[in-house]
Amino acid sequence: MDRLSSTRVLPGRSDDITQLGMVWEQVKAPVIVPLLRIAVFLCLTMSVMLFVEKVYMATVILAVKLLRRRPGTRYKWEPMEDDVERGSAAYPMVLVQIPMFNEKEVYQLSIGAACGLSWPSDRLIIQVLDDSTDPAIKEMVQIECRRWASKGVNIRYEIRDNRVGYKAGALKMGMKHRYVKDCDYVVIFDADFQPDPDFLCRTIPFLIHNPQIGLVQGRWRFVNADECLMTRMQEMSLDYHFAIEQEVGSSTYAFFGFNGTAGVWRIAAINEAGGWKDRTTVEDMDLAVRASLKGWKFIFLNDLGVKSELPSTFKAFRHQQHRWSCGPANLFRKMVVEISKNKKVSLWTKVYVIYSFFFIRKIVGHIVTFIFYCLVIPATVFVPEVEIPMWGLVYLPSAITMLNSVGTPRSLHLLVFWVLFENVMSLHRTKATLSGLLDLGRVNEWVVTEKLGDIMKTKMPTKAAKKPRIRIGDRLHKMELFTGAYLFLCACYDLKYGKNHYFLYLFLQSITFFIVGFGYVGTYIPQS
């Protein structure tokens, strides 16, 4: 930046540039350099904390694999068998809840899959909780429910007068119906989830034979992972979440965050925990934490996959990530004291929930990614007095990245693209996390993730179809463009004056921000 004063400029502006350079020199040493050094120290500290957490989880997974500590070896499990004397009464009553909101493209998939579950029909209740605001869609869902009812399926179509509490409110209202009192367990599937017929036969036995178990969670499998590069990036992140994070929580402290779908709850655990609450946008995690504080244990079944759909438009993905980042931070703010004062769980469990589960994974992991790699490192280009050690700049991030990649081996060749894209998304995650921690802005905003189903097949234009008009403003994302411009400026300055070759990374990252900023990511649905 000091070189700006010596750059050739128009005579009329030379004095202004000289004064600007003098001000920069006066402010840089006493203010900018110390603040930037503090920022580097804090970011390196958070990076080390994140690295230690990743190594810890990798060690646990390795031990689980070597010792073969599968759920079936740690908990009693026996297959469901028909009882000649008792008949279907040998099977517990199970409620299947399918919350939905204007799910025109996928409602038939989830309802059909739920109605196809292998379980005695008189011991199974399918409950479709329709909060749709489109009358046409409500009519289609109701017709689908009637169609299955005519086949002998015990399916109930339930609606509300309002959307208070969003998903949590719908699930809570669904539990108040009189017929639910006869049920022992409740299964939840979002509208795009398609369980295999044996889902209940593989999960319910864990709950029957282990009274301390409150939740059995299945893993998500993605039917559209190969739709575009953005869905492949999501698959990499979510595969790590399930294969590593959920498995670690299940294998060590029998605690992890309920994923909101593809899980079976013991209704007694839900009731003891206080039922569904809508105080945050992560009602599933809220319930899981409260249930764990009551002493209930959870099981994650990594080999029980349930087909689902990834958001393939950037708008839908961005809204989802805001909810998934803001909600946990806000829940942490509201529950950290309650967790620390709890008497029913061990000290180590409380440390795990507060430090590992919330602080490192839900807060530090988001903030350090954006602050360090998109703000602090680029800023040091203008302040060469501040140096970042090679271990914190290259070795530690590389190790963390490699540990993150173990969940999806088939996408190792996309690792560089994944890192750059995750840095872009960290902008929104950091903003959402800070909003949740401070309880500000869109902290309780709930936007249902858009599902496309087969919409792209039905909207494929024919030769005679008129090409839809695309408005530039619909695809522009200002925050990404501004951040990309900042990184590009830093890269250009480093290319001309720098000695650390940061520009190699900065140009790539700025280009990625520009690609996202101009809307060239994900599936684009033209408006007809």
Short mmCIF file of C-alpha atoms in Angstrom, two decimals:
data_model
loop_
_atom_site.label_atom_id
_atom_site.label_comp_id
_atom_site.label_asym_id
_atom_site.label_seq_id
_atom_site.Cartn_x
_atom_site.Cartn_y
_atom_site.Cartn_z
CA MET A 1 0.00 0.00 0.00
CA ASP A 2 2.97 2.33 0.61
CA ARG A 3 3.79 2.00 -3.06
CA LEU A 4 0.58 3.82 -3.94
CA SER A 5 2.18 7.15 -3.16
CA SER A 6 4.86 6.66 -5.80
CA THR A 7 2.51 5.46 -8.55
CA ARG A 8 2.25 7.80 -11.58
CA VAL A 9 -1.12 9.59 -11.53
CA LEU A 10 -2.73 12.65 -13.04
CA PRO A 11 -1.21 15.91 -11.74
CA GLY A 12 -4.52 17.06 -10.28
CA ARG A 13 -4.76 14.00 -8.08
CA SER A 14 -1.16 13.58 -7.00
CA ASP A 15 -1.67 15.54 -3.79
CA ASP A 16 -4.69 13.45 -2.79
CA ILE A 17 -2.83 10.19 -3.43
CA THR A 18 0.19 11.47 -1.48
CA GLN A 19 -2.00 12.43 1.48
CA LEU A 20 -3.75 9.08 1.34
CA GLY A 21 -0.42 7.31 1.41
CA MET A 22 0.75 9.39 4.36
CA VAL A 23 -2.44 8.66 6.31
CA TRP A 24 -2.05 4.94 5.59
CA GLU A 25 1.55 4.97 6.85
CA GLN A 26 0.54 6.82 10.01
CA VAL A 27 -2.31 4.45 10.77
CA LYS A 28 -0.71 1.19 9.66
CA ALA A 29 2.00 0.75 12.29
CA PRO A 30 0.08 1.71 15.45
CA VAL A 31 -3.37 0.36 14.46
CA ILE A 32 -3.56 -1.92 11.43
CA VAL A 33 -0.53 -4.11 12.15
CA PRO A 34 -1.46 -4.94 15.78
CA LEU A 35 -5.10 -5.61 14.89
CA LEU A 36 -4.14 -7.84 11.98
CA ARG A 37 -1.65 -9.75 14.13
CA ILE A 38 -4.36 -10.34 16.72
CA ALA A 39 -6.70 -11.55 13.97
CA VAL A 40 -4.03 -13.93 12.63
CA PHE A 41 -3.39 -15.28 16.14
CA LEU A 42 -7.08 -15.89 16.78
CA CYS A 43 -7.59 -17.53 13.40
CA LEU A 44 -4.57 -19.80 13.89
CA THR A 45 -5.86 -20.74 17.34
CA MET A 46 -9.27 -21.63 15.93
CA SER A 47 -7.63 -23.57 13.11
CA VAL A 48 -5.67 -25.64 15.62
CA MET A 49 -8.85 -26.29 17.61
CA LEU A 50 -10.62 -27.38 14.44
CA PHE A 51 -7.71 -29.60 13.42
CA VAL A 52 -7.62 -31.31 16.83
CA GLU A 53 -11.36 -31.97 16.57
CA LYS A 54 -10.94 -33.49 13.09
CA VAL A 55 -8.09 -35.72 14.27
CA TYR A 56 -10.12 -36.81 17.30
CA MET A 57 -13.07 -37.80 15.11
CA ALA A 58 -10.80 -39.61 12.64
CA THR A 59 -9.25 -41.55 15.54
CA VAL A 60 -12.66 -42.56 16.87
CA ILE A 61 -13.79 -43.74 13.42
CA LEU A 62 -10.61 -45.75 12.98
CA ALA A 63 -11.15 -47.40 16.37
CA VAL A 64 -14.78 -48.14 15.50
CA LYS A 65 -13.72 -49.81 12.26
CA LEU A 66 -10.88 -51.82 13.80
CA LEU A 67 -12.87 -52.93 16.86
CA ARG A 68 -16.03 -53.45 14.78
CA ARG A 69 -18.15 -51.52 17.25
CA ARG A 70 -21.33 -51.65 15.21
CA PRO A 71 -24.68 -50.78 16.80
CA GLY A 72 -25.68 -54.44 16.55
CA THR A 73 -22.74 -55.43 18.78
CA ARG A 74 -23.24 -52.64 21.34
CA TYR A 75 -27.01 -52.94 21.67
CA LYS A 76 -29.42 -55.83 21.61
CA TRP A 77 -31.15 -56.36 18.28
CA GLU A 78 -33.41 -59.21 17.24
CA PRO A 79 -35.45 -59.41 14.04
CA MET A 80 -39.19 -58.95 14.19
CA GLU A 81 -40.92 -62.34 14.07
CA ASP A 82 -44.55 -63.23 13.62
CA ASP A 83 -46.32 -64.55 16.71
CA VAL A 84 -48.96 -67.15 15.90
CA GLU A 85 -50.90 -66.53 19.10
CA ARG A 86 -50.70 -62.73 19.23
CA GLY A 87 -50.70 -62.11 15.51
CA SER A 88 -50.01 -58.50 14.53
CA ALA A 89 -50.34 -57.46 18.19
CA ALA A 90 -46.72 -58.60 18.60
CA TYR A 91 -45.77 -55.50 16.61
CA PRO A 92 -45.81 -52.09 18.36
CA MET A 93 -47.98 -49.29 17.01
CA VAL A 94 -45.95 -46.93 14.83
CA LEU A 95 -46.87 -43.45 13.64
CA VAL A 96 -45.27 -42.12 10.44
CA GLN A 97 -45.36 -38.33 10.12
CA ILE A 98 -44.77 -36.63 6.76
CA PRO A 99 -44.73 -32.83 7.14
CA MET A 100 -45.01 -30.94 3.86
CA PHE A 101 -45.48 -27.45 2.48
CA ASN A 102 -46.42 -26.93 -1.17
CA GLU A 103 -44.48 -30.07 -2.17
CA LYS A 104 -46.00 -30.39 -5.63
CA GLU A 105 -43.01 -32.15 -7.18
CA VAL A 106 -42.31 -34.83 -4.54
CA TYR A 107 -45.40 -35.46 -2.37
CA GLN A 108 -46.28 -38.69 -4.21
CA LEU A 109 -42.78 -40.11 -3.64
CA SER A 110 -42.78 -39.76 0.15
CA ILE A 111 -46.40 -40.83 0.63
CA GLY A 112 -45.93 -43.85 -1.64
CA ALA A 113 -42.72 -44.92 0.10
CA ALA A 114 -44.27 -44.56 3.57
CA CYS A 115 -47.33 -46.55 2.56
CA GLY A 116 -45.02 -49.26 1.23
CA LEU A 117 -43.27 -49.89 4.55
CA SER A 118 -43.24 -53.53 5.62
CA TRP A 119 -45.32 -53.47 8.80
CA PRO A 120 -48.75 -54.83 9.73
CA SER A 121 -51.32 -52.41 8.36
CA ASP A 122 -53.31 -52.38 11.59
CA ARG A 123 -50.16 -51.42 13.54
CA LEU A 124 -49.14 -48.51 11.30
CA ILE A 125 -50.60 -45.01 10.93
CA ILE A 126 -49.43 -42.70 8.15
CA GLN A 127 -49.99 -39.06 9.06
CA VAL A 128 -49.62 -36.46 6.29
CA LEU A 129 -49.23 -33.01 7.88
CA ASP A 130 -50.01 -30.61 5.07
CA ASP A 131 -49.26 -26.94 5.69
CA SER A 132 -49.57 -26.06 2.01
CA THR A 133 -50.93 -22.63 1.15
CA ASP A 134 -51.70 -23.49 -2.47
CA PRO A 135 -55.27 -24.89 -2.66
CA ALA A 136 -54.48 -26.86 -5.83
CA ILE A 137 -51.55 -28.61 -4.18
CA LYS A 138 -53.58 -29.35 -1.05
CA GLU A 139 -56.24 -30.96 -3.22
CA MET A 140 -53.62 -33.12 -5.01
CA VAL A 141 -52.14 -34.29 -1.70
CA GLN A 142 -55.59 -35.07 -0.33
CA ILE A 143 -56.47 -37.08 -3.44
CA GLU A 144 -53.23 -39.06 -3.08
CA CYS A 145 -54.08 -39.85 0.54
CA ARG A 146 -57.57 -41.01 -0.47
CA ARG A 147 -56.07 -43.23 -3.14
CA TRP A 148 -53.89 -45.03 -0.60
CA ALA A 149 -56.74 -45.19 1.92
CA SER A 150 -58.84 -46.99 -0.68
CA LYS A 151 -56.11 -49.65 -0.77
CA GLY A 152 -56.52 -50.33 2.93
CA VAL A 153 -53.69 -48.11 4.24
CA ASN A 154 -54.41 -46.35 7.53
CA ILE A 155 -53.49 -42.85 6.32
CA ARG A 156 -54.65 -39.59 7.86
CA TYR A 157 -54.59 -36.21 6.11
CA GLU A 158 -54.20 -33.41 8.66
CA ILE A 159 -54.18 -29.65 8.10
CA ARG A 160 -53.98 -26.55 10.32
CA ASP A 161 -55.53 -23.10 10.18
CA ASN A 162 -52.09 -21.47 10.38
CA ARG A 163 -48.36 -22.21 10.09
CA VAL A 164 -47.38 -21.22 13.62
CA GLY A 165 -44.12 -22.91 14.50
CA TYR A 166 -43.59 -24.08 10.92
CA LYS A 167 -42.41 -27.71 10.88
CA ALA A 168 -42.16 -27.95 14.67
CA GLY A 169 -45.70 -26.61 14.99
CA ALA A 170 -47.04 -29.13 12.48
CA LEU A 171 -45.32 -32.06 14.21
CA LYS A 172 -46.50 -30.88 17.61
CA MET A 173 -50.08 -30.56 16.41
CA GLY A 174 -49.88 -33.97 14.79
CA MET A 175 -48.98 -35.56 18.12
CA LYS A 176 -52.14 -34.19 19.75
CA HIS A 177 -54.59 -36.32 17.80
CA ARG A 178 -56.41 -38.97 19.82
CA TYR A 179 -55.24 -41.92 17.72
CA VAL A 180 -51.58 -41.07 18.45
CA LYS A 181 -52.03 -42.13 22.09
CA ASP A 182 -51.99 -45.77 20.98
CA CYS A 183 -48.57 -45.39 19.29
CA ASP A 184 -45.25 -46.24 20.89
CA TYR A 185 -42.91 -44.83 18.26
CA VAL A 186 -43.00 -42.06 15.66
CA VAL A 187 -41.07 -41.96 12.40
CA ILE A 188 -40.49 -38.70 10.55
CA PHE A 189 -39.85 -38.38 6.81
CA ASP A 190 -39.60 -35.09 4.97
CA ALA A 191 -41.55 -34.83 1.73
CA ASP A 192 -38.62 -35.81 -0.50
CA PHE A 193 -37.54 -38.88 1.51
CA GLN A 194 -38.18 -42.38 0.23
CA PRO A 195 -37.45 -45.12 2.81
CA ASP A 196 -36.96 -48.73 1.75
CA PRO A 197 -39.72 -51.15 2.82
CA ASP A 198 -37.53 -52.70 5.56
CA PHE A 199 -36.81 -49.38 7.31
CA LEU A 200 -39.01 -50.11 10.33
CA CYS A 201 -37.87 -53.73 10.60
CA ARG A 202 -34.27 -52.54 10.88
CA THR A 203 -34.83 -49.72 13.36
CA ILE A 204 -37.72 -50.60 15.69
CA PRO A 205 -35.97 -53.67 17.24
CA PHE A 206 -33.30 -51.37 18.73
CA LEU A 207 -36.03 -49.44 20.53
CA ILE A 208 -37.93 -52.56 21.62
CA HIS A 209 -34.95 -54.33 23.20
CA ASN A 210 -33.09 -51.28 24.60
CA PRO A 211 -35.36 -49.14 26.80
CA GLN A 212 -32.67 -46.47 27.20
CA ILE A 213 -32.65 -45.72 23.47
CA GLY A 214 -34.76 -42.71 22.49
CA LEU A 215 -33.81 -42.24 18.83
CA VAL A 216 -32.59 -44.35 15.92
CA GLN A 217 -31.32 -42.25 13.02
CA GLY A 218 -30.80 -43.41 9.44
CA ARG A 219 -28.40 -41.96 6.87
CA TRP A 220 -29.36 -39.82 3.91
CA ARG A 221 -28.65 -41.03 0.38
CA PHE A 222 -28.98 -38.64 -2.51
CA VAL A 223 -30.83 -39.44 -5.73
CA ASN A 224 -29.60 -36.31 -7.51
CA ALA A 225 -25.98 -36.06 -6.35
CA ASP A 226 -24.77 -36.12 -9.96
CA GLU A 227 -27.21 -33.47 -11.20
CA CYS A 228 -24.62 -30.67 -11.15
CA LEU A 229 -21.31 -29.72 -9.58
CA MET A 230 -23.04 -27.99 -6.67
CA THR A 231 -24.89 -31.16 -5.68
CA ARG A 232 -21.60 -33.07 -5.78
CA MET A 233 -20.12 -30.50 -3.38
CA GLN A 234 -23.08 -30.95 -1.04
CA GLU A 235 -22.71 -34.70 -1.17
CA MET A 236 -19.09 -34.39 -0.02
CA SER A 237 -20.03 -32.23 2.97
CA LEU A 238 -23.05 -34.29 4.03
CA ASP A 239 -21.29 -37.63 3.59
CA TYR A 240 -18.64 -36.41 6.04
CA HIS A 241 -21.36 -35.28 8.44
CA PHE A 242 -23.03 -38.69 8.45
CA ALA A 243 -20.06 -41.05 8.09
CA ILE A 244 -17.88 -39.20 10.59
CA GLU A 245 -19.68 -36.70 12.83
CA GLN A 246 -22.86 -38.69 13.43
CA GLU A 247 -20.95 -41.97 13.78
CA VAL A 248 -18.57 -40.44 16.33
CA GLY A 249 -21.42 -39.07 18.43
CA SER A 250 -23.26 -42.37 18.33
CA SER A 251 -20.19 -44.46 19.17
CA THR A 252 -18.84 -42.35 22.03
CA TYR A 253 -21.52 -40.47 23.96
CA ALA A 254 -24.63 -41.94 22.29
CA PHE A 255 -25.53 -38.36 21.33
CA PHE A 256 -25.79 -36.54 18.03
CA GLY A 257 -28.11 -34.02 16.45
CA PHE A 258 -31.32 -35.47 15.07
CA ASN A 259 -31.38 -34.71 11.33
CA GLY A 260 -35.09 -33.91 11.33
CA THR A 261 -36.03 -36.82 9.08
CA ALA A 262 -35.28 -40.51 8.46
CA GLY A 263 -35.32 -41.18 12.20
CA VAL A 264 -37.49 -43.12 14.68
CA TRP A 265 -38.29 -41.59 18.06
CA ARG A 266 -39.64 -43.24 21.16
CA ILE A 267 -42.68 -41.11 21.89
CA ALA A 268 -41.97 -41.32 25.63
CA ALA A 269 -38.59 -39.64 25.00
CA ILE A 270 -40.23 -36.80 23.08
CA ASN A 271 -42.79 -36.25 25.83
CA GLU A 272 -40.21 -36.33 28.63
CA ALA A 273 -38.04 -33.82 26.76
CA GLY A 274 -40.95 -31.40 26.54
CA GLY A 275 -42.14 -32.07 23.00
CA TRP A 276 -41.47 -30.05 19.89
CA LYS A 277 -40.45 -26.39 20.32
CA ASP A 278 -40.24 -23.68 17.68
CA ARG A 279 -37.86 -21.28 19.44
CA THR A 280 -35.19 -21.85 16.75
CA THR A 281 -35.07 -23.01 13.13
CA VAL A 282 -33.49 -26.32 14.21
CA GLU A 283 -36.36 -27.88 16.11
CA ASP A 284 -34.84 -31.32 15.46
CA MET A 285 -31.53 -30.48 17.15
CA ASP A 286 -33.37 -28.71 19.96
CA LEU A 287 -35.37 -31.86 20.74
CA ALA A 288 -32.28 -34.07 20.54
CA VAL A 289 -30.32 -31.94 23.02
CA ARG A 290 -33.21 -31.77 25.48
CA ALA A 291 -33.80 -35.53 25.23
CA SER A 292 -30.11 -36.27 25.80
CA LEU A 293 -30.15 -34.07 28.91
CA LYS A 294 -32.93 -36.34 30.23
CA GLY A 295 -30.60 -39.33 29.85
CA TRP A 296 -31.89 -40.78 26.59
CA LYS A 297 -29.35 -42.38 24.23
CA PHE A 298 -29.26 -42.29 20.44
CA ILE A 299 -28.15 -44.75 17.76
CA PHE A 300 -26.96 -43.86 14.27
CA LEU A 301 -27.16 -46.55 11.58
CA ASN A 302 -24.67 -45.65 8.88
CA ASP A 303 -25.69 -48.59 6.69
CA LEU A 304 -29.38 -47.65 6.71
CA GLY A 305 -29.69 -45.29 3.78
CA VAL A 306 -32.83 -43.35 2.92
CA LYS A 307 -33.14 -41.78 -0.52
CA SER A 308 -33.60 -38.01 -0.56
CA GLU A 309 -33.06 -34.97 -2.75
CA LEU A 310 -30.34 -32.33 -2.48
CA PRO A 311 -31.26 -28.70 -3.24
CA SER A 312 -30.00 -28.13 -6.76
CA THR A 313 -30.71 -24.40 -7.12
CA PHE A 314 -28.35 -21.99 -5.43
CA LYS A 315 -31.24 -20.02 -3.92
CA ALA A 316 -32.63 -23.10 -2.20
CA PHE A 317 -29.19 -24.20 -1.02
CA ARG A 318 -28.37 -20.76 0.37
CA HIS A 319 -31.64 -20.62 2.35
CA GLN A 320 -30.99 -24.12 3.69
CA GLN A 321 -27.47 -23.24 4.80
CA HIS A 322 -28.70 -20.09 6.52
CA ARG A 323 -31.16 -22.16 8.55
CA TRP A 324 -28.60 -24.86 9.33
CA SER A 325 -26.00 -22.31 10.48
CA CYS A 326 -28.16 -19.75 12.26
CA GLY A 327 -30.30 -22.29 14.13
CA PRO A 328 -27.53 -24.19 15.95
CA ALA A 329 -25.79 -20.97 16.99
CA ASN A 330 -29.04 -19.57 18.33
CA LEU A 331 -29.80 -22.84 20.13
CA PHE A 332 -26.32 -22.79 21.67
CA ARG A 333 -27.00 -19.29 22.98
CA LYS A 334 -30.27 -20.41 24.55
CA MET A 335 -29.15 -23.76 25.98
CA VAL A 336 -25.49 -23.46 27.03
CA VAL A 337 -26.36 -22.59 30.64
CA GLU A 338 -29.00 -25.32 30.84
CA ILE A 339 -26.55 -27.89 29.50
CA SER A 340 -23.79 -26.87 31.93
CA LYS A 341 -26.13 -27.09 34.94
CA ASN A 342 -27.65 -30.45 33.99
CA LYS A 343 -27.27 -33.19 36.63
CA LYS A 344 -28.38 -36.27 34.65
CA VAL A 345 -25.47 -36.54 32.23
CA SER A 346 -21.75 -36.88 32.92
CA LEU A 347 -19.27 -34.01 32.86
CA TRP A 348 -17.58 -35.42 29.76
CA THR A 349 -20.89 -35.59 27.92
CA LYS A 350 -21.56 -31.95 28.74
CA VAL A 351 -18.06 -30.99 27.56
CA TYR A 352 -18.62 -32.92 24.35
CA VAL A 353 -21.98 -31.28 23.64
CA ILE A 354 -20.87 -27.73 24.49
CA TYR A 355 -17.34 -27.75 23.11
CA SER A 356 -17.20 -30.31 20.30
CA PHE A 357 -20.77 -30.47 19.06
CA PHE A 358 -21.72 -26.80 19.34
CA PHE A 359 -18.68 -24.54 19.70
CA ILE A 360 -16.21 -26.19 17.33
CA ARG A 361 -18.47 -27.70 14.67
CA LYS A 362 -21.33 -25.19 14.62
CA ILE A 363 -19.51 -21.93 15.35
CA VAL A 364 -15.72 -22.05 14.97
CA GLY A 365 -15.84 -24.18 11.83
CA HIS A 366 -17.97 -21.59 10.01
CA ILE A 367 -16.34 -18.40 11.28
CA VAL A 368 -12.68 -19.32 10.86
CA THR A 369 -13.22 -20.46 7.27
CA PHE A 370 -14.49 -17.09 6.07
CA ILE A 371 -12.59 -14.73 8.38
CA PHE A 372 -9.20 -16.39 7.87
CA TYR A 373 -9.23 -17.47 4.23
CA CYS A 374 -11.39 -14.71 2.74
CA LEU A 375 -10.53 -11.67 4.87
CA VAL A 376 -7.38 -11.97 6.97
CA ILE A 377 -5.03 -13.75 4.55
CA PRO A 378 -5.92 -11.38 1.69
CA ALA A 379 -5.49 -8.36 4.01
CA THR A 380 -1.90 -9.35 4.86
CA VAL A 381 -1.02 -8.66 1.23
CA PHE A 382 -1.20 -4.95 2.03
CA VAL A 383 0.64 -5.34 5.36
CA PRO A 384 3.82 -7.35 4.78
CA GLU A 385 4.83 -6.74 8.41
CA VAL A 386 2.26 -9.37 9.39
CA GLU A 387 3.45 -12.85 8.49
CA ILE A 388 1.49 -16.09 8.63
CA PRO A 389 3.51 -19.23 9.41
CA MET A 390 3.60 -21.89 6.73
CA TRP A 391 2.08 -24.50 9.04
CA GLY A 392 -1.02 -22.36 9.53
CA LEU A 393 -1.23 -21.25 5.93
CA VAL A 394 -0.66 -24.54 4.11
CA TYR A 395 -0.06 -27.61 6.23
CA LEU A 396 -2.96 -27.29 8.70
CA PRO A 397 -5.62 -26.39 6.10
CA SER A 398 -4.39 -29.19 3.83
CA ALA A 399 -4.63 -31.72 6.66
CA ILE A 400 -8.13 -30.54 7.60
CA THR A 401 -9.22 -30.74 3.96
CA MET A 402 -7.91 -34.29 3.57
CA LEU A 403 -9.68 -35.38 6.76
CA ASN A 404 -12.91 -33.84 5.44
CA SER A 405 -12.65 -35.75 2.18
CA VAL A 406 -12.77 -39.26 3.63
CA GLY A 407 -16.58 -39.32 3.57
CA THR A 408 -16.79 -39.35 -0.24
CA PRO A 409 -13.80 -41.10 -1.84
CA ARG A 410 -15.39 -40.98 -5.30
CA SER A 411 -15.11 -37.18 -5.29
CA LEU A 412 -11.45 -36.81 -4.31
CA HIS A 413 -10.67 -35.33 -7.72
CA LEU A 414 -13.09 -32.49 -6.92
CA LEU A 415 -11.33 -31.54 -3.69
CA VAL A 416 -9.98 -28.20 -4.93
CA PHE A 417 -13.40 -27.18 -6.27
CA TRP A 418 -14.99 -28.25 -2.98
CA VAL A 419 -12.58 -26.12 -0.91
CA LEU A 420 -13.17 -23.03 -3.06
CA PHE A 421 -16.95 -23.50 -3.01
CA GLU A 422 -17.02 -24.11 0.75
CA ASN A 423 -15.10 -20.84 1.25
CA VAL A 424 -17.80 -19.05 -0.75
CA MET A 425 -20.57 -20.62 1.31
CA SER A 426 -18.72 -19.73 4.51
CA LEU A 427 -19.71 -16.12 3.78
CA HIS A 428 -23.38 -16.99 4.31
CA ARG A 429 -22.68 -19.43 7.13
CA THR A 430 -20.64 -16.87 9.06
CA LYS A 431 -23.33 -14.23 8.62
CA ALA A 432 -26.00 -16.69 9.75
CA THR A 433 -23.92 -17.94 12.69
CA LEU A 434 -23.31 -14.43 14.00
CA SER A 435 -27.01 -13.66 13.53
CA GLY A 436 -27.88 -16.71 15.62
CA LEU A 437 -25.33 -15.96 18.35
CA LEU A 438 -26.48 -12.35 18.68
CA ASP A 439 -30.16 -13.22 18.14
CA LEU A 440 -30.44 -10.63 15.38
CA GLY A 441 -31.87 -10.21 11.88
CA ARG A 442 -33.32 -13.29 10.17
CA VAL A 443 -32.65 -15.52 13.16
CA ASN A 444 -36.08 -17.19 13.05
CA GLU A 445 -36.60 -17.08 9.29
CA TRP A 446 -37.84 -20.40 7.94
CA VAL A 447 -37.77 -20.93 4.19
CA VAL A 448 -38.76 -24.43 3.07
CA THR A 449 -36.05 -25.99 0.90
CA GLU A 450 -37.33 -26.18 -2.67
CA LYS A 451 -37.48 -29.69 -4.14
CA LEU A 452 -37.50 -30.16 -7.89
CA GLY A 453 -38.29 -33.86 -8.25
CA ASP A 454 -38.69 -34.46 -12.00
CA ILE A 455 -39.40 -30.82 -12.80
CA MET A 456 -36.35 -30.52 -15.06
CA LYS A 457 -37.58 -33.39 -17.20
CA THR A 458 -40.99 -31.83 -17.60
CA LYS A 459 -39.60 -28.37 -18.29
CA MET A 460 -37.09 -29.37 -20.95
CA PRO A 461 -37.78 -26.96 -23.82
CA THR A 462 -38.86 -28.33 -27.16
CA LYS A 463 -37.64 -26.99 -30.49
CA ALA A 464 -40.82 -25.02 -30.96
CA ALA A 465 -40.79 -23.61 -27.46
CA LYS A 466 -39.85 -19.99 -27.04
CA LYS A 467 -36.66 -19.43 -25.10
CA PRO A 468 -37.53 -17.78 -21.78
CA ARG A 469 -36.15 -14.37 -20.98
CA ILE A 470 -33.55 -14.36 -18.25
CA ARG A 471 -33.31 -11.21 -16.18
CA ILE A 472 -29.76 -10.42 -15.10
CA GLY A 473 -30.91 -9.21 -11.68
CA ASP A 474 -32.38 -12.62 -10.88
CA ARG A 475 -28.93 -14.21 -11.02
CA LEU A 476 -26.76 -11.58 -9.35
CA HIS A 477 -25.62 -12.04 -5.73
CA LYS A 478 -24.09 -8.83 -4.42
CA MET A 479 -22.22 -10.13 -1.38
CA GLU A 480 -20.39 -12.72 -3.45
CA LEU A 481 -19.52 -10.11 -6.09
CA PHE A 482 -18.20 -7.63 -3.53
CA THR A 483 -16.11 -10.30 -1.82
CA GLY A 484 -14.82 -11.50 -5.18
CA ALA A 485 -13.82 -7.94 -6.09
CA TYR A 486 -11.94 -7.57 -2.79
CA LEU A 487 -10.06 -10.82 -3.33
CA PHE A 488 -9.29 -9.87 -6.94
CA LEU A 489 -7.88 -6.52 -5.82
CA CYS A 490 -5.71 -8.28 -3.22
CA ALA A 491 -4.53 -10.77 -5.83
CA CYS A 492 -3.54 -8.03 -8.30
CA TYR A 493 -1.64 -6.13 -5.62
CA ASP A 494 0.16 -9.28 -4.48
CA LEU A 495 1.03 -10.17 -8.07
CA LYS A 496 2.73 -6.80 -8.56
CA TYR A 497 4.26 -6.14 -5.14
CA GLY A 498 4.00 -9.29 -3.03
CA LYS A 499 6.61 -11.96 -2.36
CA ASN A 500 4.51 -14.79 -0.89
CA HIS A 501 2.65 -15.76 -4.08
CA TYR A 502 -0.72 -15.50 -2.37
CA PHE A 503 -2.16 -14.37 -5.70
CA LEU A 504 -2.24 -18.00 -6.89
CA TYR A 505 -4.92 -18.77 -4.32
CA LEU A 506 -6.56 -15.35 -4.34
CA PHE A 507 -7.25 -15.37 -8.08
CA LEU A 508 -8.82 -18.82 -7.90
CA GLN A 509 -10.96 -17.88 -4.90
CA SER A 510 -12.04 -14.57 -6.44
CA ILE A 511 -13.05 -16.34 -9.66
CA THR A 512 -15.15 -18.78 -7.61
CA PHE A 513 -16.89 -15.89 -5.85
CA PHE A 514 -17.57 -14.28 -9.23
CA ILE A 515 -19.00 -17.50 -10.67
CA VAL A 516 -21.39 -17.80 -7.75
CA GLY A 517 -22.04 -14.06 -7.71
CA PHE A 518 -23.14 -14.06 -11.34
CA GLY A 519 -25.42 -17.04 -10.71
CA TYR A 520 -23.54 -19.67 -12.70
CA VAL A 521 -23.79 -22.38 -10.06
CA GLY A 522 -26.41 -25.03 -9.47
CA THR A 523 -29.44 -25.76 -11.61
CA TYR A 524 -31.19 -22.75 -13.10
CA ILE A 525 -34.97 -23.03 -13.50
CA PRO A 526 -36.14 -20.63 -16.22
CA GLN A 527 -39.44 -18.93 -15.53
CA SER A 528 -41.98 -19.61 -18.25
#
